[in-house]
Structures are given as C-alpha cells and as structure tokens.
Amino acid sequence: MSKRQRSNEVCADCSVPDPHWASINRGVLICDECCSVHRSLGRHLSQVRHLKHTPWPPTLLQMVQTLYNNGANSIWEHSLLDPLSVMSGKRKANPQDKVHPNKTDFIRAKYQMLAFVHRLPCRDDDSVTAKDLSKQLHSSVRTGNLETCLRLLSLGAQANFFNPEKGNTPLHVAAKAGQILQAELLAVYGADPGTPDSNGKTPIDYARKGGHLELADRLVEIQHELTDRLAFYLCGRKPDHKNGQHYIIPQIADSSLDVSELAKAAKKKLQSLSNHLFEELAMDVYDEVDRRETDAVWLATQNHSTLVTETTVVPFLPVNPEYSSTRNQGRQKLARFNAHEFATLVIDILSDAKRRQQGNSVSVSKENVELILKSITSQHSNESQDNDQPDYDSVASDEDADLESASSKANRKKATKLEKQNSVPDSDYDNAVSYSDLDDTGSGRKGRQRSAGWQGEGSVPETGDTDADPSSVLPSTEDVIRKTEQITKNIQELLRAAQENKHDSYLPCSERIHVAVTEMAALFPKKPRSEMVRTSLRLLTSSAYRLQSECKKTIPVESSATTDIQLVTQQVIQCAYDIAKAAKQLVTITTKENNN
C-alpha cells in the first residue's frame, strides 16, 4: 500500500487516523483502542492482526487492503449511511469518545449484534434464504469483486456450501478461476481446501490443473494452517509443504526432565481422544496461541503509561456462545499454563496430529483409560478449591441462545480441515474422556507446580514473612503506577529486542526488569492481609526470576547442547506477559482499595 493511501486511512469504527490493526474477517482497519474491544469479543467475531508487527501471508494482507479500499466498512454500517439515522440518534463512535462505554457499545452493536447491516426481507424459511445466498456466492467468486462476496457472507451465505447442481463448492469455483483473493476470503470464513467435489477433486487439484501454482501452494498452507501456526509459535519455522514435509515437531531441551506419571497419563489421555474431541482441543490451543502472540504485540507497541490505565490485554479466551460452558471453561484454563507447560501441550498436539494423519494407532485398553482418569481425578481433588476460583467470565450454557455473526462458523471449519488430514477412525473410547478432564493437559499438575518456580541459582523469594503479622496497609496508587510504568517500559525494551532478534539484549533487559520488580514488591508489606495481593505478588516475583532463568539460556556455553532460541524467545515473551499482568493486577487492587 502506498504512503499516500496509508496517510488517508482511518479507523473503521471511530475514524482515528493511521490505524495499526486489521480485523481480517471484517475487512477493516482499526485503531489501538477499538482493537482492544475487538479482542474482547473473541476470534469467532473478529480476527485481529497488527499490520506491521505480525507476519502476514502476502495475499491475505492484500485481501484485507482490497476490502478496506473498496469500502467494506459500509457493509457493517449500512443503515448509518442513511441521513435519517442521524435524526434517529444513531451515530458511529468518534475519536473523542471513551473506550468504555461509548466505543465498546458501538463496536458490539456493529459486529456482534449486526445492528447496522442491511437486512433482507423476512422469509418464512431461513434455510431457503441461506441456500439462495450461498448459490449467489457460488457464482460471485469467479469474479474479483470481494466486497460483494463479503456482503453475501455477512448475510448468511455459507463459504463451504456444496452446490448440488454444480457438484462443487465456492472454493472450487474460485480455484478454477485463479481468484486467489476470493480463496483467501472464503478460507477466512471456513472454506476447506481439502473438500472433494462430485468428481473427487479438491480446490488444490483444480488450481494446479489451471496453472495457478501460487494459489495451489497457498491452499496447501491454508489446509495445514492450524499445525503450521502451532509449530511456528514454538520454533519460528514452518514445514516445507512443497517438498512433502507437512509437520515440524519442536523439542524442548530439558523435556527429559518432565517424566512425571501425571504427565505421561495426560499424554495418554490426549492420544485416546476421538478425532472430534482432539480437533476441538487443537482448535482451542490455536486460539490460545493467537491470544498470547497478540498480547505480546500489545506489550511491545502500546504506550507504557496507557498499559497501566487501560484494559489492553485479554487475560484469557473470551466466551464463545456456540460452545458448551464446559468447553469455554476449559479454553479459559489454558491461560494458566506457563510457557514450559504450554509448549509441552503444543508439542503433544503436534505429535498426535502427525500420528493420526499417518494412521498410526495407539493401543490403550478401556481399563487403562479409566485407570488414568481415576488417578488424575484423585490428583486434582486436592486442587479443587484452586480450580473453583472465579477466574472466568460468565460462561454461556448449552441452552443459551445468542445472535451469531456470519463469521462465527469459521473457527469450527479450521478444525474440519484438521479432520480432513486425519484418516484414523474415531476411537472406541469416545465417551471415556470428557473435555473437562483436559484442563491440565500437558505437563500435568505436578509438573506445573515444579516448573512454575525459578530453576536457576537461588530460589523464588517468598512474598510473605511467616513471623510478621498480616497487614492491610497498601502503598499509594501513585507509587504503584509509577513502578508499574517502569516495569512496563523495560518489558517493552525486551519485547522489541525479541522482535529484532537481538538475543544478547535479553539478559540485560531481564536484570533491569528484576530490579524494577524488586522495588515494586518492596512497596507492599511483608505479609499482606489480602489474598489477591499475595497472589499477584507471587506471580510478579516468580515470573521475574523465571524470566532471568530463561534469558540466561541465550548465553553460549560450550559444554551444553544447542539452545533452541525460538523456543526460549517464546518463553521469555510469556514470562514478560505474566509480569505485566501481575503488575496491572496490583494497580487495579490498590486503586480500588485506596478509593474505598
């Protein structure tokens, strides 16, 4: 995009100039403040990505820019373009509006409630309307008119619709016509490149047959997007699909240390899942990877004083009303995993995805599965009080009805693509493992407790003095904010070093962060009376020590094995995020208590 075009860009939701983020499935560019609201909606409503600090497939970025330049925002604000809307009191947000409630209410109405989208005349049979729209989409994708197709998708057209008269899907049509941007849009809304037509041919086959080799290669990438994203998150590399390599399984340098019985049991549970449950878990982990990566970009790009006063990070995955309450809680528990635990879970998923795709079976008897579940249940019973903490949003129940945007089905389709890769039939023990049992999948509870502490020299300092009397005295809000700004500024320096691959800067940055954290902790009494304060201080100090430990791994040591710097970087980023989260919690607590 040219500099002249960039200078004319404004946020689609509030008209702030020079937006830095994009909502991929909405085809709009948005500012930092509006993006924070989009992220709180969840990926099923808005898939956000930073324009500069996040890697983009070139044709996906081109698709978003084309939609934005061709006025895709008018699809979501159709009724606001009517002059009568001003008289009725309807208006879009403006730059001077506060994030809460003004911009938040407008963005939720615009994308969640679809309050301003042009409505079709009411029909008795909604399925007929969706079928008609899908047939129109089927015809439209052979052209380059992206905004027409986005409008049809916004009204309920199905990206994976199989046209019985033509014997194929819209993606087959786009692939035959070589419409790579249409293929990108359809894939965002859930179209599957592996779907066969009535002749058994996939869109990939037709793209190759038509000589559209760039499109064919891109469709292969889209088909493996889930596992590619997980691998890239850990090691910064993607498989070489052109040469037949479809999986990369990263290895943790100290993985041999994690051999607890609970960790082994968790891996066996993962392997015993049916394909359907495995795909759900893989998709949830994909969403968690997206949340963690986007949070890291937030911390690196936002003004550090703004980070203290505004809600700019998403602490766990937002509720998706399409999912059961059990699954939503399981998704949100993924945020509890520290960097090592989460990396272990990702590697286990990648390994099992490859096993299932290759058709290798795992011999696990029903008795063994039940024994595993029983042992894990007993291990978790001691943690029930911890697990029952109100860490979650209000979670939608299975019976709750909610409005659903046209894009909300796309996440399910990504799991379907994984299913296409897996040729193994469903396990005989589909009902032996429930999704709720997977809340601590990965290194297991014991492994989590062991790895949560700092593994380097010394030990994590205790925030409470057992000989001291509990104190309810808290430092001033101004002092806590000042120290938090110092911590955040140092974290931003570390994250910029990570983005620029300046690995030798990790340790000096971590030492400055450690000093700032120590000064922050010293503001509080040795034994705070508030459990929330004690918990936040423990997270703050343990994360700072863990950060130093990870950063020390970047120092070359002749006698040690080669360090996977990409994996270390991911763990460094997660530690930095945990520190920022703990500091923000302390600001919130002290502000609330001092104002009472």
Coordinates of C-alpha atoms in Angstrom, one line a residue:
M1 CA 0.0 0.0 0.0
S2 CA 1.4 3.4 -1.0
K3 CA 2.3 6.1 1.6
R4 CA -0.4 8.3 0.1
Q5 CA -3.1 5.6 0.7
R6 CA -1.7 5.0 4.2
S7 CA -2.0 8.7 5.1
N8 CA -5.7 8.6 4.2
E9 CA -6.5 5.6 6.3
V10 CA -8.7 5.9 9.3
C11 CA -10.2 3.5 11.9
A12 CA -13.3 1.9 10.6
D13 CA -15.0 2.3 14.0
C14 CA -14.1 5.7 15.3
S15 CA -12.2 7.5 12.4
V16 CA -8.9 7.9 14.3
P17 CA -6.2 8.4 11.6
D18 CA -3.4 5.9 10.9
P19 CA -4.9 2.6 12.3
H20 CA -2.3 -0.1 13.1
W21 CA -4.6 -3.2 13.3
A22 CA -6.8 -5.1 10.9
S23 CA -9.9 -7.2 11.5
I24 CA -9.3 -9.9 8.9
N25 CA -12.8 -11.3 8.7
R26 CA -14.4 -7.9 8.6
G27 CA -12.1 -6.4 6.0
V28 CA -11.5 -3.2 8.0
L29 CA -8.6 -1.4 9.7
I30 CA -8.9 -0.3 13.3
C31 CA -7.1 1.8 15.9
D32 CA -5.5 0.5 19.1
E33 CA -8.4 1.4 21.3
C34 CA -11.0 -0.2 19.1
C35 CA -8.8 -3.2 18.6
S36 CA -8.8 -3.8 22.4
V37 CA -12.6 -4.0 22.2
H38 CA -12.5 -6.3 19.1
R39 CA -10.1 -8.7 21.0
S40 CA -12.6 -8.8 23.9
L41 CA -15.3 -10.1 21.5
G42 CA -13.3 -13.2 20.7
R43 CA -11.9 -14.6 17.4
H44 CA -15.3 -16.0 16.4
L45 CA -16.4 -12.4 15.9
S46 CA -13.2 -10.5 15.0
Q47 CA -9.8 -11.9 14.0
V48 CA -7.3 -9.1 14.6
R49 CA -3.7 -8.8 13.5
H50 CA -1.2 -6.0 13.7
L51 CA -0.3 -4.5 10.3
K52 CA 3.4 -4.2 10.9
H53 CA 4.5 -6.3 13.9
T54 CA 2.8 -9.6 12.8
P55 CA 3.8 -11.8 9.9
W56 CA 1.3 -11.8 7.1
P57 CA 0.8 -14.2 4.1
P58 CA 1.1 -11.6 1.3
T59 CA -2.2 -12.5 -0.4
L60 CA -4.1 -12.4 2.9
L61 CA -2.9 -8.8 3.6
Q62 CA -3.7 -7.9 0.0
M63 CA -7.3 -9.2 0.5
V64 CA -7.8 -7.1 3.6
Q65 CA -6.4 -4.0 2.0
T66 CA -8.6 -4.5 -1.1
L67 CA -11.7 -4.9 1.0
Y68 CA -10.8 -1.8 3.1
N69 CA -10.1 0.4 0.0
N70 CA -13.3 -0.8 -1.7
G71 CA -15.5 0.3 1.2
A72 CA -16.1 -3.0 3.1
N73 CA -16.9 -1.0 6.2
S74 CA -20.2 0.2 4.5
I75 CA -21.4 -3.5 4.8
W76 CA -21.2 -3.3 8.6
E77 CA -22.5 0.3 8.8
H78 CA -25.2 0.2 6.0
S79 CA -28.0 1.8 8.0
L80 CA -25.7 4.5 9.4
L81 CA -25.2 5.8 5.8
D82 CA -28.9 6.8 5.7
P83 CA -29.3 10.6 6.6
L84 CA -32.3 9.6 8.7
S85 CA -30.1 7.7 11.0
V86 CA -28.7 10.9 12.4
M87 CA -32.1 12.2 13.1
S88 CA -33.0 9.0 14.9
G89 CA -29.9 9.4 17.2
K90 CA -27.9 6.6 15.6
R91 CA -24.2 7.5 15.1
K92 CA -20.8 5.8 15.0
A93 CA -18.2 6.4 17.6
N94 CA -15.7 9.3 17.2
P95 CA -12.1 9.8 18.3
Q96 CA -13.1 11.7 21.4
D97 CA -15.4 9.0 22.7
K98 CA -14.3 7.0 25.7
V99 CA -13.4 3.3 25.1
H100 CA -15.9 2.3 27.8
P101 CA -18.8 2.5 27.3
N102 CA -19.1 4.5 24.1
K103 CA -16.7 2.7 21.7
T104 CA -17.4 -0.6 23.3
D105 CA -21.2 -0.3 22.9
F106 CA -20.9 0.8 19.3
I107 CA -18.5 -2.0 18.3
R108 CA -20.6 -4.7 20.0
A109 CA -23.7 -3.4 18.2
K110 CA -21.9 -3.2 14.9
Y111 CA -20.2 -6.6 14.8
Q112 CA -21.9 -8.8 17.5
M113 CA -25.5 -7.7 17.0
L114 CA -25.1 -6.7 13.4
A115 CA -27.3 -3.8 14.2
F116 CA -26.4 -1.7 11.1
V117 CA -26.2 -4.5 8.4
H118 CA -28.7 -4.3 5.6
R119 CA -31.4 -6.9 6.3
L120 CA -33.1 -9.0 3.7
P121 CA -37.0 -9.1 3.7
C122 CA -38.2 -11.6 6.2
R123 CA -38.8 -15.1 4.9
D124 CA -40.7 -18.0 6.5
D125 CA -37.8 -20.4 5.9
D126 CA -34.4 -19.1 6.8
S127 CA -32.7 -22.1 5.3
V128 CA -34.1 -21.2 1.9
T129 CA -32.6 -17.7 2.3
A130 CA -29.2 -19.1 3.3
K131 CA -29.3 -21.5 0.3
D132 CA -30.1 -18.7 -2.1
L133 CA -27.3 -16.5 -0.7
S134 CA -24.9 -19.4 -0.9
K135 CA -25.8 -20.0 -4.6
Q136 CA -25.1 -16.3 -5.3
L137 CA -21.8 -16.6 -3.5
H138 CA -21.0 -19.7 -5.6
S139 CA -21.5 -17.6 -8.8
S140 CA -19.8 -14.4 -7.5
V141 CA -16.4 -15.9 -6.5
R142 CA -15.4 -16.4 -10.1
T143 CA -15.0 -12.6 -10.3
G144 CA -12.7 -10.3 -8.4
N145 CA -15.5 -8.4 -6.6
L146 CA -14.5 -9.2 -3.0
E147 CA -16.9 -6.8 -1.3
T148 CA -19.9 -8.4 -3.0
C149 CA -18.9 -11.8 -1.6
L150 CA -18.2 -10.3 1.9
R151 CA -21.7 -8.8 1.8
L152 CA -23.2 -12.2 1.0
L153 CA -21.2 -13.9 3.7
S154 CA -22.3 -11.2 6.2
L155 CA -26.0 -12.0 5.3
G156 CA -25.5 -15.7 6.0
A157 CA -24.1 -17.3 2.8
Q158 CA -22.0 -20.5 3.7
A159 CA -18.4 -20.5 2.5
N160 CA -18.3 -24.3 2.4
F161 CA -21.7 -24.7 0.6
F162 CA -21.9 -27.7 -1.7
N163 CA -23.9 -26.8 -4.7
P164 CA -25.8 -30.0 -5.7
E165 CA -26.5 -28.7 -9.2
K166 CA -22.8 -27.9 -9.9
G167 CA -21.3 -30.6 -7.7
N168 CA -18.8 -28.4 -6.0
T169 CA -18.2 -25.6 -3.5
P170 CA -17.4 -21.8 -4.0
L171 CA -13.7 -22.6 -3.3
H172 CA -13.6 -25.0 -6.2
V173 CA -15.0 -22.2 -8.5
A174 CA -12.5 -19.6 -7.2
A175 CA -9.6 -22.1 -7.6
K176 CA -10.6 -22.9 -11.2
A177 CA -10.8 -19.1 -12.0
G178 CA -7.5 -18.4 -10.3
Q179 CA -9.1 -15.9 -7.9
I180 CA -6.6 -16.1 -5.1
L181 CA -8.1 -13.2 -3.0
Q182 CA -11.5 -14.8 -3.2
A183 CA -9.9 -18.0 -2.0
E184 CA -8.4 -16.1 1.0
L185 CA -11.8 -14.6 1.9
L186 CA -13.6 -18.0 1.6
A187 CA -10.9 -19.6 3.8
V188 CA -11.2 -17.0 6.5
Y189 CA -14.9 -17.8 6.6
G190 CA -14.3 -21.5 6.9
A191 CA -13.9 -22.9 3.4
D192 CA -11.9 -26.2 3.3
P193 CA -9.3 -26.6 0.6
G194 CA -9.5 -30.4 1.1
T195 CA -13.2 -30.8 0.3
P196 CA -13.7 -33.0 -2.8
D197 CA -16.2 -32.2 -5.5
S198 CA -18.5 -34.7 -7.2
N199 CA -15.5 -36.0 -9.2
G200 CA -13.3 -36.4 -6.1
K201 CA -11.2 -33.4 -7.0
T202 CA -10.2 -30.7 -4.4
P203 CA -9.7 -27.0 -5.0
I204 CA -6.0 -27.6 -4.8
D205 CA -6.3 -30.0 -7.7
Y206 CA -8.1 -27.5 -9.8
A207 CA -5.7 -24.7 -9.0
R208 CA -2.8 -26.9 -10.1
K209 CA -4.6 -28.1 -13.2
G210 CA -5.3 -24.5 -14.2
G211 CA -1.7 -23.4 -13.8
H212 CA -2.4 -21.3 -10.8
L213 CA 0.6 -22.6 -8.9
E214 CA 0.8 -19.7 -6.3
L215 CA -2.9 -20.3 -5.4
A216 CA -2.3 -24.1 -5.2
D217 CA 0.6 -23.6 -2.8
R218 CA -1.4 -21.1 -0.7
L219 CA -4.3 -23.5 -0.4
V220 CA -2.0 -26.2 0.9
E221 CA -0.7 -23.7 3.5
I222 CA -4.3 -22.9 4.5
Q223 CA -5.1 -26.6 4.8
H224 CA -2.3 -27.0 7.3
E225 CA -2.7 -23.6 8.9
L226 CA -3.5 -25.0 12.4
T227 CA -0.5 -27.2 12.8
D228 CA 1.8 -24.7 11.0
R229 CA 0.8 -22.0 13.4
L230 CA 1.5 -24.1 16.4
A231 CA 4.9 -25.1 15.1
F232 CA 5.8 -21.6 14.2
Y233 CA 4.8 -20.3 17.6
L234 CA 7.4 -22.6 19.2
C235 CA 10.3 -22.7 16.8
G236 CA 9.8 -19.9 14.3
R237 CA 9.7 -22.3 11.3
K238 CA 7.1 -23.8 9.1
P239 CA 7.1 -27.1 7.2
D240 CA 8.3 -27.2 3.6
H241 CA 5.0 -28.3 2.1
K242 CA 6.4 -28.1 -1.5
N243 CA 8.8 -30.9 -0.7
G244 CA 6.2 -33.0 1.1
Q245 CA 7.0 -32.0 4.7
H246 CA 3.8 -31.2 6.5
Y247 CA 4.8 -31.3 10.1
I248 CA 7.5 -29.9 12.3
I249 CA 7.7 -31.3 15.9
P250 CA 9.8 -29.0 18.0
Q251 CA 11.7 -30.4 21.0
I252 CA 12.2 -28.9 24.4
A253 CA 15.8 -29.1 25.5
D254 CA 15.0 -30.3 29.0
S255 CA 12.0 -32.4 28.1
S256 CA 13.7 -35.5 29.5
L257 CA 13.2 -33.9 33.0
D258 CA 9.4 -33.9 32.6
V259 CA 8.7 -37.6 33.2
S260 CA 6.1 -37.4 36.0
E261 CA 3.5 -40.1 35.9
L262 CA 0.8 -37.5 35.7
A263 CA 2.5 -36.0 32.6
K264 CA 2.6 -39.5 31.0
A265 CA -1.0 -40.0 31.9
A266 CA -2.0 -36.7 30.3
K267 CA -0.3 -37.6 27.1
K268 CA -2.1 -41.0 27.0
K269 CA -5.4 -39.2 27.5
L270 CA -4.7 -37.0 24.6
Q271 CA -3.9 -40.0 22.4
S272 CA -7.1 -41.7 23.5
L273 CA -9.4 -38.9 22.4
S274 CA -11.7 -39.3 19.5
N275 CA -10.8 -37.3 16.4
H276 CA -13.7 -34.9 17.1
L277 CA -12.5 -34.1 20.7
F278 CA -8.9 -33.9 19.6
E279 CA -9.8 -31.4 16.9
E280 CA -11.7 -29.3 19.4
L281 CA -8.7 -29.2 21.7
A282 CA -6.3 -28.4 18.9
M283 CA -8.5 -25.5 17.8
D284 CA -8.7 -24.2 21.3
V285 CA -4.9 -24.3 21.7
Y286 CA -4.7 -22.5 18.3
D287 CA -6.9 -19.7 19.7
E288 CA -4.8 -19.5 22.8
V289 CA -1.6 -19.2 20.7
D290 CA -3.2 -16.3 18.9
R291 CA -4.2 -14.7 22.2
R292 CA -0.6 -15.0 23.6
E293 CA 1.1 -13.7 20.4
T294 CA -1.3 -10.8 20.1
D295 CA -0.8 -9.9 23.8
A296 CA 3.0 -9.8 23.2
V297 CA 2.5 -7.4 20.3
W298 CA 0.3 -5.3 22.6
L299 CA 3.0 -5.0 25.2
A300 CA 5.6 -4.1 22.6
T301 CA 3.6 -1.5 20.8
Q302 CA 1.5 0.4 23.3
N303 CA 2.5 3.5 25.3
H304 CA 3.6 2.1 28.7
S305 CA 1.6 4.6 30.7
T306 CA -1.5 3.6 28.7
L307 CA -0.9 0.0 29.5
V308 CA -1.2 0.9 33.2
T309 CA -4.5 2.7 33.0
E310 CA -6.4 1.0 30.1
T311 CA -7.5 -2.6 29.7
T312 CA -5.4 -3.5 26.7
V313 CA -4.7 -7.2 27.2
V314 CA -7.1 -10.2 27.2
P315 CA -6.3 -12.4 30.2
F316 CA -8.0 -15.5 28.8
L317 CA -10.0 -16.5 25.8
P318 CA -13.4 -14.8 25.6
V319 CA -16.6 -16.8 25.8
N320 CA -17.9 -18.3 22.5
P321 CA -21.6 -18.8 22.9
E322 CA -21.6 -21.6 20.3
Y323 CA -19.5 -23.7 22.7
S324 CA -20.7 -25.5 25.9
S325 CA -20.0 -24.0 29.3
T326 CA -17.6 -26.9 30.0
R327 CA -15.6 -26.2 26.8
N328 CA -15.5 -22.4 27.4
Q329 CA -14.1 -23.1 30.9
G330 CA -11.5 -25.5 29.5
R331 CA -10.5 -22.9 26.9
Q332 CA -10.0 -20.2 29.6
K333 CA -8.0 -22.5 31.8
L334 CA -5.3 -22.6 29.0
A335 CA -4.2 -19.2 30.2
R336 CA -3.0 -20.7 33.4
F337 CA -0.3 -22.7 31.7
N338 CA 3.1 -21.1 32.0
A339 CA 5.4 -21.1 28.9
H340 CA 7.0 -24.5 29.6
E341 CA 3.7 -26.2 30.2
F342 CA 2.0 -24.7 27.2
A343 CA 4.9 -25.6 25.0
T344 CA 4.6 -29.2 26.2
L345 CA 0.9 -29.2 25.3
V346 CA 1.5 -27.8 21.9
I347 CA 4.2 -30.4 21.1
D348 CA 2.0 -33.2 22.3
I349 CA -0.8 -31.9 20.0
L350 CA 1.6 -31.6 17.0
S351 CA 2.9 -35.1 17.6
D352 CA -0.5 -36.7 17.9
A353 CA -1.8 -34.8 14.8
K354 CA 1.0 -36.3 12.8
R355 CA 0.3 -39.7 14.3
R356 CA -3.3 -39.5 13.4
Q357 CA -2.6 -38.2 9.8
Q358 CA -0.2 -41.1 9.2
G359 CA -2.8 -43.6 10.5
N360 CA -0.7 -45.0 13.4
S361 CA -2.8 -46.4 16.2
V362 CA -2.2 -46.3 19.9
S363 CA -3.1 -49.4 21.8
V364 CA -4.8 -48.2 25.0
S365 CA -7.3 -50.5 26.7
K366 CA -10.5 -49.2 28.1
E367 CA -9.4 -50.3 31.6
N368 CA -6.2 -48.3 31.2
V369 CA -8.1 -45.2 30.2
E370 CA -10.4 -45.5 33.2
L371 CA -7.4 -46.0 35.5
I372 CA -5.7 -42.9 34.1
L373 CA -8.9 -40.8 34.6
K374 CA -9.3 -42.2 38.1
S375 CA -5.7 -41.3 39.0
I376 CA -5.9 -37.8 37.6
T377 CA -9.2 -37.2 39.3
S378 CA -7.6 -38.1 42.6
Q379 CA -4.6 -35.9 41.9
H380 CA -6.9 -33.0 41.1
S381 CA -9.2 -33.4 44.1
N382 CA -6.7 -31.7 46.3
E383 CA -6.7 -28.8 43.8
S384 CA -10.4 -28.4 43.6
Q385 CA -10.5 -25.3 45.7
D386 CA -7.9 -23.7 43.4
N387 CA -9.8 -24.7 40.3
D388 CA -13.0 -23.3 41.6
Q389 CA -11.7 -19.8 41.8
P390 CA -13.8 -17.3 39.8
D391 CA -11.2 -16.9 37.1
Y392 CA -13.7 -16.8 34.2
D393 CA -16.2 -14.6 32.6
S394 CA -19.8 -15.6 32.9
V395 CA -20.0 -18.6 30.7
A396 CA -22.9 -19.3 28.3
S397 CA -24.8 -22.5 29.0
D398 CA -25.6 -25.0 26.3
E399 CA -29.2 -23.8 26.2
D400 CA -28.4 -20.1 25.9
A401 CA -29.4 -18.6 22.6
D402 CA -27.4 -15.7 21.2
L403 CA -27.1 -13.9 17.9
E404 CA -24.4 -15.3 15.7
S405 CA -22.5 -13.5 13.0
A406 CA -21.8 -15.0 9.7
S407 CA -18.1 -15.4 10.6
S408 CA -18.6 -17.3 13.8
K409 CA -18.6 -20.7 12.0
A410 CA -15.1 -20.2 10.6
N411 CA -13.3 -21.5 13.7
R412 CA -15.2 -24.8 13.5
K413 CA -14.2 -25.1 9.9
K414 CA -10.5 -24.9 10.8
A415 CA -10.9 -28.0 12.9
T416 CA -12.7 -29.6 10.0
K417 CA -9.5 -29.1 7.9
L418 CA -7.6 -30.9 10.6
E419 CA -10.1 -33.7 10.4
K420 CA -9.5 -34.0 6.7
Q421 CA -5.9 -34.6 7.4
N422 CA -6.6 -37.3 9.9
S423 CA -7.6 -40.6 8.4
V424 CA -7.9 -42.5 11.7
P425 CA -11.4 -43.6 12.6
D426 CA -12.9 -42.4 15.9
S427 CA -11.6 -44.0 19.0
D428 CA -13.7 -46.8 20.6
Y429 CA -13.4 -44.8 23.8
D430 CA -15.1 -41.6 22.7
N431 CA -17.0 -41.3 25.9
A432 CA -14.2 -42.4 28.2
V433 CA -12.6 -38.9 28.2
S434 CA -14.5 -35.7 28.6
Y435 CA -13.2 -32.3 27.6
S436 CA -13.3 -31.1 31.2
D437 CA -10.7 -33.7 32.0
L438 CA -8.2 -31.9 29.8
D439 CA -7.9 -28.7 31.8
D440 CA -4.4 -29.5 32.9
T441 CA -3.3 -31.5 29.8
G442 CA 0.4 -31.1 29.1
S443 CA 3.0 -31.4 31.8
G444 CA 0.3 -32.3 34.4
R445 CA -0.4 -30.6 37.7
K446 CA 2.7 -31.9 39.5
G447 CA 4.8 -30.9 36.5
R448 CA 3.2 -27.5 36.5
Q449 CA 3.9 -26.9 40.2
R450 CA 7.5 -28.0 39.7
S451 CA 8.2 -25.8 36.7
A452 CA 6.4 -22.8 37.9
G453 CA 9.3 -21.9 40.2
W454 CA 12.7 -20.5 39.0
Q455 CA 15.1 -23.3 38.1
G456 CA 18.2 -21.2 38.2
E457 CA 20.5 -20.2 41.0
G458 CA 18.9 -19.3 44.3
S459 CA 15.1 -19.5 44.8
V460 CA 12.0 -17.6 44.3
P461 CA 11.6 -15.1 47.2
E462 CA 8.6 -15.6 49.4
T463 CA 6.3 -12.5 49.4
G464 CA 5.1 -13.3 52.9
D465 CA 7.1 -13.4 56.2
T466 CA 5.7 -16.2 58.4
D467 CA 6.8 -14.3 61.5
A468 CA 5.2 -11.0 60.5
D469 CA 1.7 -10.0 61.4
P470 CA -0.7 -9.7 58.5
S471 CA -1.0 -6.1 57.3
S472 CA -3.8 -4.5 55.4
V473 CA -1.8 -1.3 54.7
L474 CA -1.2 -0.8 50.9
P475 CA 1.1 1.7 49.2
S476 CA -0.3 4.7 47.4
T477 CA -1.8 4.2 44.0
E478 CA 0.6 6.7 42.5
D479 CA 3.7 4.8 43.8
V480 CA 2.4 1.5 42.4
I481 CA 1.6 3.1 39.0
R482 CA 5.0 4.7 38.8
K483 CA 6.8 1.4 39.4
T484 CA 4.4 -0.4 37.0
E485 CA 5.3 2.1 34.3
Q486 CA 9.0 1.4 34.9
I487 CA 8.4 -2.3 34.7
T488 CA 6.3 -2.0 31.5
K489 CA 8.9 0.3 29.9
N490 CA 11.6 -2.3 30.5
I491 CA 9.3 -5.1 29.2
Q492 CA 8.8 -3.2 26.0
E493 CA 12.5 -2.9 25.5
L494 CA 12.8 -6.7 25.9
L495 CA 10.0 -7.4 23.5
R496 CA 11.5 -5.1 20.9
A497 CA 14.7 -7.0 21.3
A498 CA 12.8 -10.2 20.7
Q499 CA 11.2 -8.8 17.6
E500 CA 14.6 -7.7 16.2
N501 CA 16.3 -11.0 17.2
K502 CA 18.7 -9.1 19.5
H503 CA 19.1 -12.1 21.8
D504 CA 22.2 -10.7 23.5
S505 CA 20.0 -8.0 24.9
Y506 CA 17.7 -10.5 26.7
L507 CA 19.8 -10.8 29.9
P508 CA 20.5 -7.1 30.5
C509 CA 16.7 -6.4 29.9
S510 CA 15.7 -9.1 32.3
E511 CA 18.1 -7.8 35.0
R512 CA 16.5 -4.3 34.7
I513 CA 13.1 -5.9 34.9
H514 CA 14.1 -7.8 38.0
V515 CA 15.3 -4.7 39.7
A516 CA 12.1 -2.9 38.9
V517 CA 10.0 -5.9 40.2
T518 CA 12.0 -6.0 43.4
E519 CA 11.4 -2.3 44.0
M520 CA 7.7 -2.8 43.2
A521 CA 7.4 -5.7 45.7
A522 CA 9.2 -3.7 48.4
L523 CA 6.3 -1.2 48.4
F524 CA 4.0 -3.8 49.9
P525 CA 4.0 -5.2 53.4
K526 CA 5.9 -8.4 54.0
K527 CA 2.7 -10.2 54.8
P528 CA -0.2 -8.6 53.0
R529 CA -3.6 -9.5 54.5
S530 CA -5.3 -9.6 51.1
E531 CA -5.1 -12.9 49.3
M532 CA -5.4 -11.2 45.9
V533 CA -2.3 -9.0 46.8
R534 CA -0.3 -12.1 47.9
T535 CA -1.3 -14.0 44.7
S536 CA -0.3 -11.1 42.4
L537 CA 3.0 -10.6 44.2
R538 CA 3.8 -14.3 43.9
L539 CA 3.1 -14.2 40.2
L540 CA 5.2 -11.0 39.8
T541 CA 8.3 -12.2 41.6
S542 CA 8.3 -15.8 40.4
S543 CA 7.8 -14.6 36.8
A544 CA 10.7 -12.2 37.1
Y545 CA 13.0 -15.0 38.4
R546 CA 11.8 -17.4 35.7
L547 CA 12.5 -14.7 33.1
Q548 CA 16.1 -14.3 34.2
S549 CA 16.5 -18.1 34.1
E550 CA 15.2 -18.2 30.5
C551 CA 17.3 -15.3 29.4
K552 CA 20.5 -16.9 30.8
K553 CA 19.9 -19.7 28.3
T554 CA 20.9 -17.3 25.5
I555 CA 24.4 -17.2 26.8
P556 CA 26.6 -19.6 24.8
V557 CA 28.0 -22.4 26.9
E558 CA 30.5 -24.8 25.1
S559 CA 29.6 -27.8 27.2
S560 CA 25.9 -27.6 26.8
A561 CA 23.6 -28.7 23.9
T562 CA 22.5 -26.2 21.3
T563 CA 19.7 -23.9 22.6
D564 CA 16.5 -23.6 20.6
I565 CA 16.5 -19.8 20.6
Q566 CA 13.0 -19.5 19.2
L567 CA 11.5 -21.6 22.0
V568 CA 13.4 -19.6 24.6
T569 CA 12.1 -16.4 23.0
Q570 CA 8.5 -17.7 23.3
Q571 CA 9.0 -18.5 27.0
V572 CA 10.7 -15.1 27.5
I573 CA 7.7 -13.4 25.9
Q574 CA 5.3 -15.3 28.1
C575 CA 7.2 -14.5 31.3
A576 CA 7.2 -10.9 30.4
Y577 CA 3.4 -11.0 29.8
D578 CA 2.9 -12.7 33.2
I579 CA 4.9 -9.9 34.9
A580 CA 2.9 -7.2 33.1
K581 CA -0.3 -9.0 34.1
A582 CA 0.7 -9.2 37.7
A583 CA 1.7 -5.5 37.9
K584 CA -1.6 -4.5 36.3
Q585 CA -3.5 -6.6 38.9
L586 CA -1.6 -4.8 41.7
V587 CA -2.5 -1.4 40.2
T588 CA -6.2 -2.4 40.0
I589 CA -6.3 -3.7 43.6
T590 CA -4.5 -0.7 45.1
T591 CA -6.7 1.7 43.2
K592 CA -9.8 0.0 44.3
E593 CA -8.8 -0.3 47.9
N594 CA -7.4 3.2 48.3
N595 CA -10.6 4.7 46.8
N596 CA -12.8 2.9 49.3

